[in-house]
Coordinates of N, CA and C in Angstrom, one line a residue:
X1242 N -66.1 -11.1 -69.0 CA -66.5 -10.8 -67.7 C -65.4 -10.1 -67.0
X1243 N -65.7 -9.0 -66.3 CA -64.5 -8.1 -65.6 C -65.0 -8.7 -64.2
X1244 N -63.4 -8.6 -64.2 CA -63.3 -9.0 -62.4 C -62.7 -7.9 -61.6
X1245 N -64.2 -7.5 -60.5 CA -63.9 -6.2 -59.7 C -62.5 -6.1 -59.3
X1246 N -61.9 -4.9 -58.7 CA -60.5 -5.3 -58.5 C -60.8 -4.4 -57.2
X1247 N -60.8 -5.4 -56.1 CA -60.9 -4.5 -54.9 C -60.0 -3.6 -54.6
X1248 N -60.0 -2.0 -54.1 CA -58.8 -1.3 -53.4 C -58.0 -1.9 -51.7
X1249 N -57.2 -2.1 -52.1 CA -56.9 -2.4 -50.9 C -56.1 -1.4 -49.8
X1250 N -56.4 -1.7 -48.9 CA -55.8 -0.6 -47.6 C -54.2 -0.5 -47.9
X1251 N -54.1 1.2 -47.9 CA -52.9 1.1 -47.8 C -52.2 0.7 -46.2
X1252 N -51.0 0.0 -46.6 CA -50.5 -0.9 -45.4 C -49.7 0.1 -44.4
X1253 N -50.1 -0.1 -43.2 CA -49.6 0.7 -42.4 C -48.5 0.3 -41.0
X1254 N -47.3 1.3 -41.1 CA -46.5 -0.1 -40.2 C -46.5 0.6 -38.8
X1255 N -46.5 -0.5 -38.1 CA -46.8 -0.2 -36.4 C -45.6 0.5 -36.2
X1256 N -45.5 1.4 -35.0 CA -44.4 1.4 -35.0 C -44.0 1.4 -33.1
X1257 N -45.1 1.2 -32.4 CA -45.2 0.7 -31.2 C -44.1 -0.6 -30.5
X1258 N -44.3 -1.7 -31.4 CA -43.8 -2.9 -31.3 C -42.2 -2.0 -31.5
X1259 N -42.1 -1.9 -32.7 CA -40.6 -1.3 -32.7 C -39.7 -0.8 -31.5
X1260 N -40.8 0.2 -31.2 CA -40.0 1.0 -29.9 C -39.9 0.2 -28.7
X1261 N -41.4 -0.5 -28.4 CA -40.9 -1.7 -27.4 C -39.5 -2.3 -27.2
X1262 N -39.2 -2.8 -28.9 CA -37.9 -3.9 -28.9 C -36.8 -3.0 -28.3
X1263 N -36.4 -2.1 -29.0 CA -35.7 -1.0 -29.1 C -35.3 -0.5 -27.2
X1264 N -36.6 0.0 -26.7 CA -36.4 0.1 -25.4 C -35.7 -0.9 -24.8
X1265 N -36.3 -2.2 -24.7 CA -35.8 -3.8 -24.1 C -34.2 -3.7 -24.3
X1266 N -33.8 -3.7 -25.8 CA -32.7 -3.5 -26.0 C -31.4 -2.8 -25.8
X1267 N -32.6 -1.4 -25.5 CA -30.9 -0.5 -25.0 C -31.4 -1.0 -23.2
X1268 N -31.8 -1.2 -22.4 CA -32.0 -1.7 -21.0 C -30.9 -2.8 -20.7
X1269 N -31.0 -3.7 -21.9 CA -30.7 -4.9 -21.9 C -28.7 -4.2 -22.4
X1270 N -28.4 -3.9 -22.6 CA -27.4 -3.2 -23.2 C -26.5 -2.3 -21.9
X1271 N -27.4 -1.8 -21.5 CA -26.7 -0.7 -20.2 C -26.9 -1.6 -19.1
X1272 N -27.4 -3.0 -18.9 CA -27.7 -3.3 -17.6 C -26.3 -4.2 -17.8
X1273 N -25.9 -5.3 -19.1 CA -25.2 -6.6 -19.6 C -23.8 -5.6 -18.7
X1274 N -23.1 -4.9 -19.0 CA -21.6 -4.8 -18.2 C -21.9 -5.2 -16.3
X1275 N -22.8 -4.7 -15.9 CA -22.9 -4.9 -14.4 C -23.0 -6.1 -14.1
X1276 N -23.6 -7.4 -15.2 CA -23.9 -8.4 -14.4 C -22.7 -9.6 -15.1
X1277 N -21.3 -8.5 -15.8 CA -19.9 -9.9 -15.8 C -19.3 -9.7 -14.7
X1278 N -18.8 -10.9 -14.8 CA -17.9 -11.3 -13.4 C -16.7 -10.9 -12.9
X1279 N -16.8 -9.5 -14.1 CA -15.6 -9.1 -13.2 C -15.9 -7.8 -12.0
X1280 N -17.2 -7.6 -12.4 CA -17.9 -6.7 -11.5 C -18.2 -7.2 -10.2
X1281 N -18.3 -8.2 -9.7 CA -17.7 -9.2 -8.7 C -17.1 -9.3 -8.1
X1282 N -15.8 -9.3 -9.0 CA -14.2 -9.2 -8.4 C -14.4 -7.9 -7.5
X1283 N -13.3 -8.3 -6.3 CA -13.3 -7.2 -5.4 C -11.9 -6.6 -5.9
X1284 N -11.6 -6.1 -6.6 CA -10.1 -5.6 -7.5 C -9.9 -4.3 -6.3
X1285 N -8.7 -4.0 -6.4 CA -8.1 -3.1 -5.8 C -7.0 -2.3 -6.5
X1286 N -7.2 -1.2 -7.3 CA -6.4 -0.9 -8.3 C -5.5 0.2 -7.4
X1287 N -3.9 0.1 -8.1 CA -2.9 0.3 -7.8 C -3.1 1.8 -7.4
X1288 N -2.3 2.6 -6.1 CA -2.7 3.9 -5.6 C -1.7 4.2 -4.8
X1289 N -1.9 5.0 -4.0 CA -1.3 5.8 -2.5 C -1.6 4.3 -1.9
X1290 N -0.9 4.1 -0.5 CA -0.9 3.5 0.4 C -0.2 4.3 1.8
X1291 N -1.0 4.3 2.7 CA -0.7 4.9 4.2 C 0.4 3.6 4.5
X1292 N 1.0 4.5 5.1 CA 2.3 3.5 5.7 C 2.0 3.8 7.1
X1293 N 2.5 2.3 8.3 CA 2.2 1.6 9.1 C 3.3 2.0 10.0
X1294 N 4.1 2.2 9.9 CA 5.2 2.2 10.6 C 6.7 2.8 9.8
X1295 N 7.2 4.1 9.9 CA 7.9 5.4 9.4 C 8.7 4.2 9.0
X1296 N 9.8 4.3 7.7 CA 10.6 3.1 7.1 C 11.9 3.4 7.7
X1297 N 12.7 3.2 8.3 CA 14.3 3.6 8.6 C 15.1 4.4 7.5
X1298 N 15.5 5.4 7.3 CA 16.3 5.8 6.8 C 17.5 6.3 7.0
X1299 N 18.4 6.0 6.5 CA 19.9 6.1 6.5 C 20.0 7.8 7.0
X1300 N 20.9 8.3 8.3 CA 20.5 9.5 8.9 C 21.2 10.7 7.6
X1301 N 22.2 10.3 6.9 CA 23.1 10.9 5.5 C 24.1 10.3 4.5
X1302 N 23.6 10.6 3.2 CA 24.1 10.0 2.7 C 25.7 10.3 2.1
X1303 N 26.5 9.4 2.1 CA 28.0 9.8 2.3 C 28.2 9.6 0.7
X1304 N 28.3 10.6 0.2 CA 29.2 10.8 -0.9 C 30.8 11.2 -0.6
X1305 N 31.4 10.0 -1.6 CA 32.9 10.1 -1.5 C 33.3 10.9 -3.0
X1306 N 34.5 11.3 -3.1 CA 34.9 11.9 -4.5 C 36.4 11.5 -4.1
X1307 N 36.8 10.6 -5.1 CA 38.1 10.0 -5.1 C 39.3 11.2 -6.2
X1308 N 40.1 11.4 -5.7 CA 41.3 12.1 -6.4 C 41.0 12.1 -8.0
X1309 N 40.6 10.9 -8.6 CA 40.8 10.7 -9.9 C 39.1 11.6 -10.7
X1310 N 38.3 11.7 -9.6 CA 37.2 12.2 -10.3 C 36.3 11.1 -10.1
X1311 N 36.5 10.2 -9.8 CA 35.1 9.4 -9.4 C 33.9 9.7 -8.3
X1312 N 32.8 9.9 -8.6 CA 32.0 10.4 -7.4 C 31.3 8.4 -7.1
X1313 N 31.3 8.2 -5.4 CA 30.5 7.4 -5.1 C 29.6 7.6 -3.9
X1314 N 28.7 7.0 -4.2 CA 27.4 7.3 -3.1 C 27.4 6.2 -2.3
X1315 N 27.6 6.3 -1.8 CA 27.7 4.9 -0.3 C 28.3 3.9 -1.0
X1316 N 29.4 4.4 -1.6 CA 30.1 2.8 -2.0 C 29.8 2.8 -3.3
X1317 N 28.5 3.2 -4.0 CA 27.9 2.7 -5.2 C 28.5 4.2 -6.3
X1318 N 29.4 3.5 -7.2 CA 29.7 4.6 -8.7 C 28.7 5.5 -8.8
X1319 N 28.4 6.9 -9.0 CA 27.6 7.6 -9.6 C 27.8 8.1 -10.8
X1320 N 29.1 8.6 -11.0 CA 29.9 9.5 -11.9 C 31.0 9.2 -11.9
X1321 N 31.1 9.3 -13.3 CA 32.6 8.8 -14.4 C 33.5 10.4 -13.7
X1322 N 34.7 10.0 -14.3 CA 35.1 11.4 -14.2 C 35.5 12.3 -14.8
X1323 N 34.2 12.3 -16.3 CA 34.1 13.1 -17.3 C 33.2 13.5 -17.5
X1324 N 32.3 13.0 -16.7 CA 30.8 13.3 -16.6 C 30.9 14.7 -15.5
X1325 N 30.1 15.9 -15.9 CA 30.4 17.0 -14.9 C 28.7 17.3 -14.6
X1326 N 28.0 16.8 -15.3 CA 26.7 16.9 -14.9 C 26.1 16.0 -13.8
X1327 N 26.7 15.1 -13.4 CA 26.0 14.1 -12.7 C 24.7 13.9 -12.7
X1328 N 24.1 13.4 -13.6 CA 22.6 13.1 -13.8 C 22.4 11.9 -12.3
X1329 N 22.8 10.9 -12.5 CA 22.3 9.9 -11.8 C 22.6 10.1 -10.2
X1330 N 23.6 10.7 -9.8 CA 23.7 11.3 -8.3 C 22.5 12.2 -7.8
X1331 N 22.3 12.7 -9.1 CA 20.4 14.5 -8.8 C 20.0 13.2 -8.7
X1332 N 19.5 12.2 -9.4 CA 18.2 11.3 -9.3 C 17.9 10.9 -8.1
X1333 N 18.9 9.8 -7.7 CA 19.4 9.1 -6.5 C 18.9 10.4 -5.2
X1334 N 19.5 11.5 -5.4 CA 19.2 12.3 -4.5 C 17.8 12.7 -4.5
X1335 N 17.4 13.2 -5.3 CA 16.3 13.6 -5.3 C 15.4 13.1 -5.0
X1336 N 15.5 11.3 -5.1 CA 14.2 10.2 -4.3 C 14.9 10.4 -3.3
X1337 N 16.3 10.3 -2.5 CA 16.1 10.7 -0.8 C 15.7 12.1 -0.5
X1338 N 16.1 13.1 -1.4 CA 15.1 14.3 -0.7 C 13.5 13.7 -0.4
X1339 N 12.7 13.5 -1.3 CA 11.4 13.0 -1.4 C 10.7 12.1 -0.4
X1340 N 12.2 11.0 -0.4 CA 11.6 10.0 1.0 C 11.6 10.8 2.2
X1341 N 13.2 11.5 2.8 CA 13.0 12.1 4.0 C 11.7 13.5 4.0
X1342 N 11.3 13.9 2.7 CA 10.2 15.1 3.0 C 8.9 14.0 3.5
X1343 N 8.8 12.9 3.2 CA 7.8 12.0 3.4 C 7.7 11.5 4.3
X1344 N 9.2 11.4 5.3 CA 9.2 10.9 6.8 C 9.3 11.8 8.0
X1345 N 9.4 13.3 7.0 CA 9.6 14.5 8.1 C 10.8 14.5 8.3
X1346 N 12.0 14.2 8.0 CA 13.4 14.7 8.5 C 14.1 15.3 7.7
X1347 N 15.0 16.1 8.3 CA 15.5 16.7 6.9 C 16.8 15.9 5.7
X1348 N 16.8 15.8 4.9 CA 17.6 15.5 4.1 C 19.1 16.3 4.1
X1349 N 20.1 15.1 4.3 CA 21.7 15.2 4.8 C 22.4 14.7 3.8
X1350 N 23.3 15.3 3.6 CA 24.5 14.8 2.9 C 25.7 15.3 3.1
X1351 N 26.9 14.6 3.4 CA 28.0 14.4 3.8 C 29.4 14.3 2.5
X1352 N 29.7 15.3 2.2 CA 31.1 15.0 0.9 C 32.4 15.1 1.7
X1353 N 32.7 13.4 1.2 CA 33.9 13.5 1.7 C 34.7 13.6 0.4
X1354 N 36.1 14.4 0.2 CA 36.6 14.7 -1.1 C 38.1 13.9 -0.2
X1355 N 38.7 13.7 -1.5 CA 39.7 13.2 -1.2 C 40.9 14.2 -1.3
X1356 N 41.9 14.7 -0.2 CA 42.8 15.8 -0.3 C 42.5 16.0 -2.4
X1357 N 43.7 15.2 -2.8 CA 43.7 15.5 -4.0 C 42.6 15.9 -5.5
X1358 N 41.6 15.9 -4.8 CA 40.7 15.9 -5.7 C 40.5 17.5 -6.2
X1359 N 39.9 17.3 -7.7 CA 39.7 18.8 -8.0 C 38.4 20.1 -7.6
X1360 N 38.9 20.6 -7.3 CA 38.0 21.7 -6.7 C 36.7 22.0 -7.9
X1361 N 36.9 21.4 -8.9 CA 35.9 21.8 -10.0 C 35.1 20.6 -9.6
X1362 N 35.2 19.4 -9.3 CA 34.8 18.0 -8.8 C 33.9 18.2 -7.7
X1363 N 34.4 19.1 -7.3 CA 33.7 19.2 -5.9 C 32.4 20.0 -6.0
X1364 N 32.7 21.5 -6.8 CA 31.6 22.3 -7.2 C 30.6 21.2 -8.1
X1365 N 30.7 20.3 -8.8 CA 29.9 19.3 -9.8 C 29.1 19.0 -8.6
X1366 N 29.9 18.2 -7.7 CA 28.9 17.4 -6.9 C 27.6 18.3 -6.2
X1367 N 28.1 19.4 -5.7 CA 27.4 20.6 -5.2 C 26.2 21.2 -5.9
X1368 N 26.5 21.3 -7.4 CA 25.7 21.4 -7.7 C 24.6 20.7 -8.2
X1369 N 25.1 19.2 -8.3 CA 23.8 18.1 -8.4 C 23.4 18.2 -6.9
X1370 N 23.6 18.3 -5.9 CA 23.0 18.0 -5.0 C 21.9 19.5 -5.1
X1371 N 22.3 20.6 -5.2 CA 21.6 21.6 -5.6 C 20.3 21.3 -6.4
X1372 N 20.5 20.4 -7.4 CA 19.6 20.5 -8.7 C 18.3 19.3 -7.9
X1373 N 19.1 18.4 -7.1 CA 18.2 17.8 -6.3 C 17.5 18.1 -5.2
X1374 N 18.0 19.4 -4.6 CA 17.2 19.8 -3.9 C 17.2 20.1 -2.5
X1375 N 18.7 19.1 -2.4 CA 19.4 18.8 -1.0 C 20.3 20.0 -0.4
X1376 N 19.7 20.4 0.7 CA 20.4 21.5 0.8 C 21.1 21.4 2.3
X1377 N 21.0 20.1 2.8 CA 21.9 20.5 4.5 C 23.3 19.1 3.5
X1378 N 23.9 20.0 3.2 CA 25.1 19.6 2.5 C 26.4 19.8 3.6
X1379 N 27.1 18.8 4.0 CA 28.4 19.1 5.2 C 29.4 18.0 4.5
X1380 N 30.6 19.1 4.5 CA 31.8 18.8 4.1 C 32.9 18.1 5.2
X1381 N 33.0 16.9 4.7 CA 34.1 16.4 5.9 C 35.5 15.7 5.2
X1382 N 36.5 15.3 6.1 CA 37.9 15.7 5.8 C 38.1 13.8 5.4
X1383 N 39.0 13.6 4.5 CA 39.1 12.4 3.8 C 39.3 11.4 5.1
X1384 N 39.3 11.6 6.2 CA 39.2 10.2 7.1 C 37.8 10.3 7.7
X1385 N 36.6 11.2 7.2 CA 35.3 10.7 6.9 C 34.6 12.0 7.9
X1386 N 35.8 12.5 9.3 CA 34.8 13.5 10.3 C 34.7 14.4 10.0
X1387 N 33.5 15.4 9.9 CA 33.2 16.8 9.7 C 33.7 17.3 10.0

């Protein structure tokens, strides 16, 4: 005895359902960052801030130059005196140029040299203050008056 062999339907895949999940999924995907808690947080990330009240600034700053070649900026070492570049004096200067452009006054500086000091010492300092930007530069006499 033969046993009919029914044809069966070829199987066919939905693909409706698919796209549904799919959809759900990327929704669910683009919405999940907005609802952690850090989105919450009222964060305030680091920027500009308006200032309240202009900060005091020192009206010039007194550079001394001691006979031996030492340059000091209000007291504080800047330059050895074999250093002819003065890197850290431009620096120093150049954030008080920056502060006083930021408070509206003009930026001052005062060399007091010591009689004995070398005239090449003096052009150094001149010219870092140059490379920083500072240009109302006044020369005063080793007991400090212009």
């Amino acid at each position: 005895m033969r046993i009919a062999r029914r044809s069966l339907p070829a199987p066919e895949l939905q693909i409706a359902a698919f796209v549904d999940v799919l959809f759900l999924l990327l929704v669910f995907f683009m919405v999940q960052p907005l609802s952690r808690p850090e989105g919450e947080l009222a964060l305030e990330l680091p920027g500009t801030a308006a200032q309240e009240a202009p900060v005091p600034l020192p009206d010039a700053q007194r550079i001394v130059l001691r006979a031996g070649g030492e340059v000091l900026l209000n007291e504080l070492p800047v330059g050895a005196p074999s250093d002819r570049e003065l890197p850290r004096l431009a620096a120093i200067l150049a954030r008080f140029r920056a502060a006083c452009a930021a408070d509206g006054i003009p930026a001052r500086v005062i060399l007091v040299p010591d009689d004995a000091a070398v005239h090449q010492r003096i052009a150094d300092v001149l010219a870092a203050c140059a490379r920083a930007g500072v240009s109302g530069v006044t020369l005063a006499g080793p007991d400090g008056a212009p």
